[in-house]
């Protein structure tokens, strides 16, 4: 039959393709992150094009800028600018922080004051925005030490939100334990950006979904579910895991296998079961999740029972919807920072504050629209990701000042400076998450090897 003949022709075609592969000794390049093979070269070729392989020996058109960067000059200008910005911080930066703190508080206060009136988008948005900005603007920059010196100890990284439940409740109460955030984000993410040891490397963390043999709509649905729950489902357990790993290291104990794999919430923990490899689930539930859960969803709406059950119900629903929205909002402005097919990954670790370090912070980060307090506030001040990664311990005001200067330095040296609308970056993020695209691999042969660390 025609069907049988068609199958036979297909078989012959497969055999010819296989013999061609054997004859030409085709090389297929594929790396960690689950991407499909993106580069096929005959074995006789002496050079691999850059993009999908760290082992590339020839630069693709998109990477030709690498060969012309004056690394010494780039390092000098970034070092000098960082020192100047730090030196100029003072009372104006603290006053600016105080203003932003009040904006964040007013969002929360207005949301709480109106949430009993009925389920409504205004209360939901204000509650969500207040929660987001307390984390991404206030907690974020204070915990990095951006105000250690200029605030005369008022906003100090070694005091803010740490040491007791009281300090956490006063300074920054969220699903994540502040001490855990300080380890995972401030230390590991910032100083391993784009490496396999970066705990927030989206492409590596989403390897399971990227390679899962299911239709794309199912993958998109999974991305949506992650986006509205990621703070308690992924970020809280993952940061706590790295805190416990850091405690093991300080105690002189060997690291546990699988530490590089993302940890997510295990519902078996609620029944005393589940994976206990990296931490005790009871300790995690008690110290990380329970304080925020009780404060946000029990104590906060409870007084409205004095008015009526309808008021309590409306308040509780508004808080629930605000939780979903603040997860989605934070996912939009956080997860998009370092994911996209125009950003880079790196094979080896590098020393901090070197030319390679500065270069990586630029080419593995993406900025959004920025320049005024309202725009920046709505995006959680995460729209200055390039500048923030260059110098993590500066104030929000310093990043506003630095942004046009940094962009000019990058333009001068031919270094790609990615700045795009946050929603366009979200599309690039989703494409990475589902496996439609992959990040570029910076060719190791073109690294400044004096800056690298063998691990």
XYZ file of C-alpha atoms in Angstrom, residues 118-390:
273
model
C -16.086 44.282 49.868
C -13.858 42.417 47.461
C -12.393 45.097 45.203
C -9.345 45.566 42.940
C -8.170 48.769 44.660
C -7.639 47.103 48.039
C -6.098 44.046 46.375
C -3.646 46.172 44.374
C -2.631 48.355 47.320
C -2.095 45.376 49.641
C -0.102 43.626 46.938
C 2.042 46.657 46.136
C 2.739 47.341 49.802
C 3.984 43.781 50.281
C 6.078 43.861 47.102
C 7.801 47.158 47.840
C 8.575 46.292 51.468
C 10.540 43.351 50.084
C 12.048 44.464 46.798
C 12.806 48.070 47.717
C 13.121 48.430 51.480
C 14.249 44.974 52.618
C 16.281 44.360 49.482
C 18.458 47.450 49.597
C 18.822 47.628 53.378
C 19.840 43.939 53.595
C 22.498 44.563 50.961
C 24.036 47.283 53.139
C 23.004 50.181 50.937
C 22.415 52.369 53.996
C 24.906 50.957 56.518
C 27.080 54.063 56.511
C 24.845 56.918 55.434
C 21.988 56.128 57.873
C 24.311 56.046 60.915
C 23.106 52.598 61.879
C 19.361 53.190 61.578
C 19.095 50.910 58.540
C 21.843 48.356 59.032
C 22.086 44.999 57.266
C 23.223 43.229 60.440
C 20.145 44.368 62.378
C 17.342 44.651 59.828
C 14.840 41.812 60.175
C 17.295 39.389 61.775
C 17.926 37.902 65.195
C 14.357 37.534 66.433
C 10.758 37.173 65.311
C 10.111 40.634 66.709
C 12.700 42.249 64.445
C 11.379 40.285 61.499
C 7.808 41.401 62.236
C 8.850 45.061 62.629
C 11.248 45.304 59.691
C 10.195 42.825 57.005
C 7.834 39.907 57.516
C 7.327 37.740 54.463
C 7.352 34.055 53.500
C 11.158 34.044 53.428
C 13.317 34.104 56.548
C 15.523 37.212 56.276
C 18.684 35.341 57.329
C 17.992 32.763 54.606
C 17.423 35.467 52.011
C 20.723 37.119 52.966
C 22.638 33.908 52.244
C 20.862 32.765 49.096
C 20.418 36.130 47.417
C 23.105 38.478 48.722
C 25.932 35.952 48.701
C 25.232 33.119 46.282
C 23.128 34.766 43.590
C 25.035 38.041 43.400
C 28.522 36.554 43.360
C 27.733 33.548 41.146
C 25.489 35.282 38.623
C 24.846 33.197 35.516
C 26.950 30.268 36.752
C 25.688 26.768 37.479
C 26.104 27.633 41.172
C 23.708 30.583 40.886
C 20.644 29.375 42.863
C 18.374 31.678 40.851
C 19.457 30.621 37.361
C 16.040 30.180 35.759
C 17.174 28.069 32.819
C 18.831 25.491 35.090
C 16.044 25.530 37.685
C 13.404 24.956 35.016
C 15.256 22.087 33.339
C 12.489 19.628 34.257
C 9.756 21.719 32.649
C 11.929 22.619 29.650
C 12.504 18.955 28.807
C 9.106 17.629 29.867
C 7.422 15.889 26.874
C 4.055 17.636 27.157
C 2.257 20.133 24.876
C 3.303 23.774 25.168
C -0.093 24.902 26.565
C 0.497 22.611 29.550
C 3.909 24.198 30.108
C 2.401 27.685 29.892
C -0.207 26.685 32.467
C 2.570 25.460 34.762
C 4.339 28.819 34.391
C 1.145 30.595 35.410
C 0.729 28.449 38.522
C 4.349 29.043 39.491
C 3.963 32.793 39.012
C 1.096 33.142 41.515
C 2.653 30.925 44.210
C 6.432 31.055 43.779
C 7.322 32.932 46.996
C 6.085 30.220 49.368
C 6.298 27.303 46.940
C 9.874 27.866 45.718
C 11.658 30.871 47.207
C 11.041 30.226 50.893
C 12.204 26.574 50.953
C 15.055 27.229 48.534
C 16.496 30.118 50.550
C 16.096 28.121 53.782
C 17.944 25.201 52.193
C 20.928 27.429 51.434
C 20.879 28.881 54.942
C 21.144 25.365 56.368
C 23.870 24.480 53.857
C 25.788 27.571 54.959
C 25.460 26.468 58.586
C 26.865 23.040 57.641
C 29.812 24.680 55.921
C 30.582 26.839 58.948
C 30.414 23.739 61.150
C 32.998 22.032 58.949
C 30.549 19.461 57.580
C 30.706 18.324 53.926
C 28.041 19.666 51.530
C 25.079 17.452 50.753
C 24.538 16.090 47.251
C 21.837 17.773 45.203
C 22.283 21.223 46.702
C 22.280 22.744 43.212
C 18.772 21.440 42.511
C 15.878 23.805 43.319
C 13.855 22.979 46.432
C 10.089 23.434 46.330
C 7.308 23.077 48.865
C 6.464 19.471 49.672
C 2.865 19.104 50.858
C 3.880 15.903 52.660
C 5.654 18.178 55.147
C 2.232 19.132 56.498
C 1.809 15.494 57.603
C 5.309 15.123 59.006
C 6.662 13.314 55.934
C 8.393 14.408 52.772
C 12.051 14.999 51.978
C 14.086 15.987 55.046
C 17.491 15.934 53.338
C 18.408 19.587 53.589
C 16.384 20.738 56.576
C 13.806 19.647 59.100
C 10.394 20.410 57.630
C 8.869 21.206 61.028
C 11.533 23.838 61.643
C 10.945 25.276 58.181
C 7.173 25.477 58.601
C 7.473 26.979 62.087
C 10.240 29.507 61.447
C 9.599 30.522 57.825
C 5.965 30.116 56.800
C 3.910 30.145 59.982
C 4.700 33.696 61.216
C 3.659 35.306 57.953
C 0.667 33.000 57.530
C -0.682 33.844 60.988
C -0.002 37.572 60.758
C -1.359 37.997 57.260
C -4.342 35.678 57.132
C -5.427 35.396 60.778
C -4.452 38.419 62.856
C -4.903 41.044 60.139
C -8.509 40.241 59.135
C -9.629 39.074 62.603
C -10.611 42.496 64.036
C -13.176 42.928 61.264
C -15.243 40.190 62.892
C -16.227 42.898 65.375
C -18.018 44.627 62.509
C -19.607 41.605 60.857
C -18.782 38.250 59.327
C -19.280 39.831 55.890
C -16.561 42.378 56.678
C -14.219 39.605 57.877
C -14.965 37.546 54.775
C -14.309 40.487 52.444
C -11.056 41.303 54.231
C -9.880 37.697 54.060
C -10.695 37.375 50.362
C -8.957 40.647 49.544
C -5.853 39.415 51.386
C -5.976 36.125 49.495
C -6.276 37.832 46.098
C -3.545 40.290 47.104
C -1.287 37.333 47.887
C -1.826 35.905 44.422
C -1.234 39.309 42.854
C 1.926 40.129 44.813
C 3.363 36.745 43.815
C 2.548 37.484 40.177
C 3.831 41.070 40.398
C 7.092 40.026 42.053
C 7.531 37.177 39.573
C 7.168 39.689 36.741
C 9.849 42.049 38.057
C 12.192 39.513 39.716
C 12.344 36.413 37.517
C 12.739 38.486 34.335
C 15.982 40.111 35.510
C 18.371 37.390 34.373
C 16.559 35.269 31.800
C 16.428 35.613 28.031
C 18.101 34.399 24.872
C 20.066 37.666 24.722
C 21.701 37.152 28.133
C 24.706 35.007 29.005
C 25.651 32.035 31.191
C 29.192 31.227 32.328
C 31.141 28.024 32.873
C 33.631 29.149 35.522
C 33.520 31.257 38.670
C 35.209 34.673 38.720
C 36.726 36.936 41.360
C 34.549 39.835 42.553
C 35.202 43.403 41.436
C 37.330 42.366 38.483
C 36.809 43.231 34.827
C 35.140 39.849 34.266
C 32.870 40.333 37.273
C 31.708 43.746 36.046
C 31.215 42.454 32.518
C 29.086 39.528 33.713
C 26.799 41.734 35.772
C 25.993 43.715 32.646
C 25.590 40.962 30.061
C 23.630 38.611 32.314
C 21.145 41.254 33.541
C 18.286 43.192 31.992
C 16.952 46.618 32.948
C 13.419 47.903 32.418
C 12.070 51.417 31.896
C 13.426 53.649 34.662
C 14.288 57.160 35.759
C 11.537 58.457 38.045
C 10.306 57.390 41.465
C 6.802 56.338 40.417
C 8.006 54.127 37.558
C 10.706 52.675 39.767
C 8.350 52.135 42.726
C 5.830 50.234 40.592
C 8.607 47.930 39.410
C 9.994 47.371 42.893
C 13.214 49.201 41.964
C 14.267 46.040 40.161
C 14.492 47.937 36.900
C 18.110 48.896 37.686
C 19.355 45.325 37.750
C 22.568 46.059 35.847
C 23.616 48.830 38.223
C 22.497 46.915 41.305
C 24.591 43.888 40.361
C 27.621 46.028 39.627
